[in-house]
Coordinates of C-alpha atoms and ligand atoms in Angstrom, one line a residue:
M1 CA -21.1 -5.9 -25.6
T2 CA -20.1 -3.5 -22.9
E3 CA -20.5 -4.2 -19.3
T4 CA -20.3 -1.4 -16.8
L5 CA -19.6 -1.2 -13.1
T6 CA -19.9 2.0 -11.1
I7 CA -18.4 2.2 -7.7
P8 CA -17.8 5.1 -5.2
R9 CA -14.5 6.9 -6.1
P10 CA -11.8 4.6 -4.7
D11 CA -9.0 5.6 -2.3
D12 CA -5.5 4.2 -2.0
W13 CA -4.7 3.4 1.6
H14 CA -0.9 3.0 1.0
L15 CA 0.9 5.1 -1.6
H16 CA 4.4 6.3 -2.3
L17 CA 4.5 9.7 -4.1
R18 CA 8.1 10.7 -3.5
D19 CA 9.0 14.3 -3.9
G20 CA 10.2 16.9 -6.5
A21 CA 10.1 15.8 -10.2
M22 CA 9.0 12.3 -9.4
L23 CA 6.1 13.5 -7.3
K24 CA 5.0 15.8 -10.2
A25 CA 5.0 12.9 -12.6
V26 CA 3.3 10.2 -10.5
L27 CA 0.7 12.2 -8.7
P28 CA -1.7 12.5 -11.7
E29 CA -1.5 8.8 -12.3
T30 CA -3.1 8.3 -8.8
A31 CA -5.4 11.4 -8.8
R32 CA -7.0 10.3 -12.1
H33 CA -8.9 7.6 -10.4
F34 CA -8.4 8.0 -6.6
G35 CA -9.9 10.6 -4.4
R36 CA -7.6 10.2 -1.4
A37 CA -4.5 8.3 -0.4
I38 CA -2.5 7.5 2.7
I39 CA 0.9 9.0 1.8
M40 CA 4.0 7.1 2.9
P41 CA 6.6 9.1 4.8
N42 CA 9.7 7.3 3.7
L43 CA 11.3 10.3 1.9
V44 CA 15.0 11.1 2.4
P45 CA 15.1 12.5 5.1
P46 CA 11.8 10.9 6.4
V47 CA 8.7 12.8 7.3
V48 CA 8.9 12.5 11.1
T49 CA 7.3 15.6 12.6
G50 CA 3.9 17.3 12.2
D51 CA 5.7 20.3 10.6
Q52 CA 7.4 18.1 8.1
A53 CA 4.1 16.4 7.2
A54 CA 2.4 19.8 6.7
A55 CA 5.2 21.0 4.4
Y56 CA 5.1 17.7 2.4
R57 CA 1.3 18.0 2.1
E58 CA 1.7 21.5 0.6
R59 CA 4.3 20.2 -1.9
I60 CA 1.8 17.5 -2.9
L61 CA -1.0 19.9 -3.4
A62 CA 1.3 22.2 -5.4
A63 CA 2.2 19.4 -7.7
L64 CA -1.4 18.5 -8.5
P65 CA -2.4 19.5 -12.0
E66 CA -5.1 22.2 -12.5
G67 CA -8.5 20.7 -12.5
M68 CA -7.6 17.5 -10.6
A69 CA -9.0 16.9 -7.1
F70 CA -7.1 14.8 -4.6
E71 CA -6.7 14.7 -0.9
P72 CA -3.4 13.5 0.6
L73 CA -3.8 11.8 4.0
M74 CA -0.6 12.3 5.7
T75 CA 1.4 10.0 7.9
L76 CA 4.4 10.3 10.2
Y77 CA 7.5 8.1 10.1
L78 CA 8.0 6.5 13.5
T79 CA 11.5 6.8 14.9
E80 CA 12.9 5.9 18.3
D81 CA 13.0 9.7 19.0
T82 CA 9.4 10.5 17.9
D83 CA 7.7 12.8 20.4
P84 CA 4.3 11.6 21.5
A85 CA 3.1 15.2 22.0
D86 CA 4.0 16.2 18.5
V87 CA 2.1 13.1 17.1
A88 CA -0.9 14.0 19.2
A89 CA -0.9 17.6 18.0
A90 CA -0.6 16.6 14.4
H91 CA -3.5 14.2 14.9
A92 CA -5.6 16.8 16.7
S93 CA -5.2 19.3 14.0
G94 CA -6.6 16.8 11.5
L95 CA -3.3 16.8 9.5
V96 CA -2.1 13.3 10.2
K97 CA -4.2 10.1 9.8
A98 CA -1.7 7.4 10.8
V99 CA 1.9 6.7 11.9
K100 CA 4.1 4.4 9.9
L101 CA 6.3 1.8 11.6
Y102 CA 9.2 0.6 9.5
P103 CA 11.5 -1.9 11.3
A104 CA 15.0 -0.4 10.7
G105 CA 16.5 -1.8 7.5
A106 CA 13.3 -3.5 6.3
T107 CA 12.9 -1.7 3.0
T108 CA 13.5 1.5 1.0
N109 CA 14.6 4.4 3.2
S110 CA 13.9 2.6 6.4
A111 CA 17.3 3.3 8.1
S112 CA 15.6 5.7 10.6
G113 CA 13.0 3.1 11.6
V114 CA 12.6 1.2 14.8
S115 CA 15.1 -1.3 16.2
D116 CA 14.2 -1.3 19.9
F117 CA 10.4 -1.4 20.2
N118 CA 10.6 -0.5 23.9
K119 CA 11.7 3.0 22.8
V120 CA 8.4 3.7 21.0
R121 CA 6.1 2.4 23.8
G122 CA 5.2 5.9 24.9
V123 CA 4.2 6.9 21.3
L124 CA 2.1 3.8 20.8
E125 CA 0.3 4.3 24.1
K126 CA -0.5 7.9 23.1
M127 CA -1.8 6.7 19.8
A128 CA -4.0 4.0 21.4
E129 CA -5.4 6.8 23.7
I130 CA -6.2 9.2 20.9
G131 CA -7.3 6.5 18.3
L132 CA -4.6 7.2 15.8
P133 CA -3.8 4.1 13.7
L134 CA -0.4 2.5 13.3
C135 CA 0.5 1.4 9.8
V136 CA 3.0 -1.5 10.0
H137 CA 5.6 -2.7 7.5
G138 CA 5.4 -6.2 8.9
E139 CA 8.7 -7.9 8.3
V140 CA 11.5 -8.8 10.7
T141 CA 15.0 -7.9 9.5
D142 CA 17.1 -10.5 11.3
A143 CA 19.8 -11.8 9.0
D144 CA 19.0 -15.4 10.0
I145 CA 15.3 -15.2 9.0
D146 CA 14.6 -16.3 5.4
I147 CA 13.2 -13.4 3.4
F148 CA 10.1 -15.4 2.5
D149 CA 9.4 -16.0 6.2
R150 CA 9.9 -12.4 7.4
E151 CA 6.2 -11.5 7.5
A152 CA 5.1 -14.6 9.4
V153 CA 7.9 -14.3 12.0
F154 CA 7.1 -10.6 12.4
I155 CA 3.5 -11.4 13.4
D156 CA 4.6 -13.8 16.1
R157 CA 7.7 -12.0 17.4
V158 CA 6.8 -8.3 17.0
L159 CA 3.2 -7.5 16.1
D160 CA 1.3 -9.8 18.4
P161 CA 3.4 -8.7 21.5
I162 CA 2.9 -5.0 20.5
R163 CA -0.8 -5.4 20.2
K164 CA -1.1 -7.3 23.5
S165 CA 1.0 -4.7 25.4
T166 CA -0.9 -1.8 23.9
P167 CA -4.6 -2.6 24.2
G168 CA -6.7 -0.4 22.0
L169 CA -4.0 0.4 19.5
R170 CA -5.6 0.4 16.0
V171 CA -3.2 -1.3 13.5
V172 CA -3.2 -1.7 9.8
M173 CA -1.0 -4.5 8.6
E174 CA 0.3 -3.0 5.3
H175 CA 0.6 -5.0 2.1
I176 CA 0.1 -8.4 3.6
T177 CA 1.6 -11.2 1.4
T178 CA 0.9 -14.4 3.2
K179 CA -1.9 -16.7 4.4
N180 CA -0.5 -16.1 7.9
G181 CA -1.3 -12.4 7.6
V182 CA -4.8 -13.1 6.4
D183 CA -5.4 -15.6 9.2
Y184 CA -4.0 -13.2 11.8
V185 CA -6.4 -10.5 10.8
K186 CA -9.3 -12.8 10.8
S187 CA -8.5 -14.3 14.2
N188 CA -8.5 -10.9 15.8
A189 CA -11.4 -8.6 16.8
A190 CA -11.9 -4.9 16.3
G191 CA -9.0 -2.5 15.6
L192 CA -7.0 -4.6 13.2
G193 CA -7.1 -4.3 9.4
A194 CA -4.9 -5.1 6.5
T195 CA -4.2 -3.6 3.1
I196 CA -3.5 -5.7 0.1
T197 CA -1.7 -4.5 -3.1
T198 CA -2.8 -5.0 -6.6
H199 CA 0.4 -6.7 -7.6
H200 CA 0.3 -9.3 -4.8
L201 CA -3.1 -10.4 -6.1
I202 CA -1.5 -11.0 -9.5
I203 CA 2.0 -12.3 -9.1
N204 CA 3.6 -15.0 -7.0
R205 CA 7.3 -15.6 -6.5
N206 CA 7.7 -17.6 -9.7
H207 CA 6.8 -14.5 -11.7
I208 CA 9.9 -12.8 -10.3
L209 CA 12.3 -15.6 -10.9
V210 CA 11.2 -18.1 -13.5
G211 CA 12.7 -17.6 -17.0
G212 CA 15.0 -14.8 -15.9
I213 CA 14.9 -12.3 -13.1
K214 CA 12.2 -9.6 -13.5
P215 CA 13.2 -6.6 -11.6
H216 CA 9.9 -4.8 -12.1
Y217 CA 8.2 -7.6 -10.1
Y218 CA 10.5 -7.2 -7.2
C219 CA 9.0 -5.4 -4.2
L220 CA 8.9 -5.7 -0.4
P221 CA 7.5 -7.7 1.1
V222 CA 8.5 -10.0 -1.8
A223 CA 5.7 -12.0 -3.4
K224 CA 5.3 -15.4 -1.9
R225 CA 4.2 -18.9 -3.1
E226 CA 1.0 -19.4 -5.0
E227 CA -1.0 -20.6 -2.0
H228 CA -0.4 -17.2 -0.4
R229 CA -1.5 -15.3 -3.5
Q230 CA -4.7 -17.4 -3.4
A231 CA -5.3 -16.6 0.3
L232 CA -4.9 -12.9 -0.5
R233 CA -7.4 -13.1 -3.4
A234 CA -9.9 -14.9 -1.2
A235 CA -9.5 -12.2 1.5
A236 CA -9.7 -9.2 -0.9
T237 CA -12.8 -10.6 -2.7
S238 CA -14.5 -11.9 0.4
G239 CA -16.4 -8.8 1.4
D240 CA -14.7 -8.9 4.8
A241 CA -14.4 -5.2 5.7
R242 CA -11.0 -5.7 7.5
F243 CA -9.3 -6.0 4.1
F244 CA -8.9 -3.0 1.8
L245 CA -6.8 -1.6 -1.1
G246 CA -3.4 -0.2 -0.5
T247 CA -1.5 -0.3 -3.7
D248 CA 2.0 0.4 -2.3
S249 CA 2.6 1.9 -5.8
A250 CA 6.3 2.7 -5.4
P251 CA 8.0 4.4 -8.3
H252 CA 11.7 3.9 -9.0
T253 CA 13.4 4.8 -12.3
D254 CA 14.3 2.0 -14.7
P255 CA 18.1 2.4 -14.0
N256 CA 17.4 2.0 -10.3
K257 CA 15.2 -1.1 -10.9
E258 CA 17.3 -2.7 -13.7
S259 CA 20.5 -2.8 -11.7
A260 CA 22.8 -5.2 -10.0
C261 CA 21.2 -4.1 -6.7
G262 CA 17.7 -3.1 -7.9
C263 CA 15.2 -1.2 -5.8
A264 CA 12.0 -2.8 -4.4
G265 CA 8.7 -1.5 -5.7
C266 CA 6.0 -2.0 -8.3
F267 CA 4.5 1.0 -9.9
T268 CA 0.7 0.3 -10.2
A269 CA -0.9 3.7 -9.9
T270 CA -1.6 3.9 -13.6
N271 CA -3.5 0.6 -14.1
T272 CA -4.6 -0.5 -10.6
M273 CA -8.4 -0.1 -11.1
P274 CA -8.6 -1.9 -14.4
L275 CA -6.4 -4.7 -13.0
L276 CA -8.6 -5.0 -9.9
A277 CA -11.8 -5.2 -12.0
H278 CA -10.1 -8.1 -14.0
V279 CA -9.1 -9.9 -10.8
F280 CA -12.5 -9.5 -9.1
E281 CA -14.2 -10.7 -12.2
E282 CA -12.0 -13.8 -12.3
E283 CA -13.0 -14.5 -8.8
S284 CA -16.7 -13.9 -9.6
A285 CA -16.7 -11.1 -7.1
L286 CA -17.3 -7.8 -9.0
D287 CA -19.9 -7.0 -6.5
K288 CA -17.2 -6.9 -3.8
L289 CA -14.9 -4.4 -5.6
A290 CA -16.6 -1.3 -4.2
G291 CA -16.1 -2.7 -0.6
F292 CA -12.4 -3.4 -1.2
A293 CA -11.4 -0.3 -3.1
S294 CA -13.9 2.4 -1.9
E295 CA -15.8 1.5 1.3
N296 CA -13.7 -0.7 3.8
G297 CA -10.8 1.7 4.0
P298 CA -12.9 4.8 4.9
A299 CA -14.7 2.7 7.4
F300 CA -11.5 1.7 9.2
Y301 CA -10.1 5.3 9.2
G302 CA -13.5 6.8 10.2
L303 CA -13.8 8.8 7.1
P304 CA -16.8 9.2 4.7
V305 CA -17.1 7.1 1.6
S306 CA -16.7 9.3 -1.5
D307 CA -19.9 10.8 -2.9
E308 CA -18.2 10.8 -6.4
T309 CA -18.0 7.7 -8.5
L310 CA -15.7 5.8 -10.8
S311 CA -17.0 3.8 -13.8
L312 CA -15.3 0.7 -15.1
S313 CA -16.4 -0.7 -18.4
K314 CA -15.5 -3.9 -20.1
S315 CA -15.1 -4.0 -23.8
D316 CA -13.6 -6.3 -26.5
A317 CA -10.7 -4.1 -27.0
A318 CA -7.8 -4.6 -24.5
V319 CA -6.7 -1.5 -22.7
D320 CA -3.5 0.0 -24.1
F321 CA -1.6 1.0 -20.9
P322 CA 1.6 3.0 -21.3
E323 CA 4.6 0.8 -20.9
K324 CA 6.4 3.6 -19.0
I325 CA 5.7 7.0 -17.7
E326 CA 8.3 9.7 -18.1
T327 CA 9.5 11.6 -15.1
G328 CA 12.0 14.4 -14.6
E329 CA 14.3 11.8 -13.1
G330 CA 14.0 9.1 -15.8
P331 CA 11.4 6.6 -17.0
V332 CA 9.3 4.5 -14.6
T333 CA 7.9 1.2 -15.8
V334 CA 4.2 0.6 -15.3
F335 CA 3.4 -2.8 -13.7
D336 CA 2.8 -5.3 -16.5
P337 CA 0.3 -8.0 -15.3
G338 CA 1.3 -10.3 -18.1
F339 CA -2.2 -10.6 -19.6
D340 CA -4.6 -8.5 -21.5
V341 CA -7.0 -6.3 -19.5
H342 CA -10.4 -5.3 -20.9
W343 CA -11.7 -3.1 -18.1
H344 CA -11.4 0.6 -18.8
A345 CA -11.6 3.1 -16.0
E346 CA -13.2 6.5 -16.6
Ligands
LIG401 O1 8.4 -2.5 -2.5 C1 8.5 -1.6 -1.7 N1 8.8 -0.3 -2.1 N2 8.2 -1.8 -0.5 C2 8.3 -0.9 0.5 O2 8.1 -1.2 1.6 C3 8.8 0.4 0.2 C4 8.6 0.7 -1.2 C5 9.4 2.0 -1.7 O3 9.4 3.0 -1.0 O4 10.0 1.9 -2.7
LIG402 ZN1 5.1 1.0 0.8

């Protein structure tokens, strides 16, 4: 028996495409199912100015295979030297849809991020004025804070003070991993949303560590206890429009993952939509998948929902996902959920 679900073409509200040969290899994996994506600016060097974002956008479009349609939604990497006027111009031209805040040292290529939040006050005030959202990597980096507590501490010590001192600033808490994150979003009124990744709906911290270390499950923020995964599942499948899909699909080559100091990131672009159908079915919430993957994100960003569709069909045969994709830089392992998936995406 085949069951079919048709949803508006989904978007990915948090995606790493990288550059060069890696970009060329991973872009079709996203463009196959997704119409648009918020493109992370953590290249080396980072995408800081409007001119850099425009050039990166051109490289993305040039890497798109013939016949595929995809709209990259560009972001700027917030530094302590970011010029509010440049941000405002990049927003006014329609080029830039968000600014990304990485606390310095929080994750991959975050060295140019923010250490002193007073230094970005002018940019944040300008963003509040023009309605440009701030996408936040919500982890403190203090050495004395346990890595599993970094999101919860960030909310109290950094995010809440920023929001209180910059009224009207629209904020997306990116890739939330805790019940604390879910509760913070729910306890706040307009102007605050959160993305949730596919992998954080599937793995908890045991998956990374029990029975041997699994480098392909290591990402940042790191997956937390099971109770947090359950809170994320409840939020994603609740129909609450403040929660939407941001895969944080983050390709690293196998040698860079399977290393004594492995990079953070799960590569989920290839199989996200089948995995989400599986998760939402488990939660008896298939009717909420369109909201999470296709409707809530555009609503937050003030963009139209796609008028194209994606069909997902369930069949007895499990989907045969590739174990890896080849890139010009080396193989990238596709996220393995650890169970068979019967939802095919067309
Ligand atoms: O796991 C992650 N990988 N988390 C991030 O915040 C960055 C990303 C990357 O760029 O590899
Ligand atoms: Zn990311």
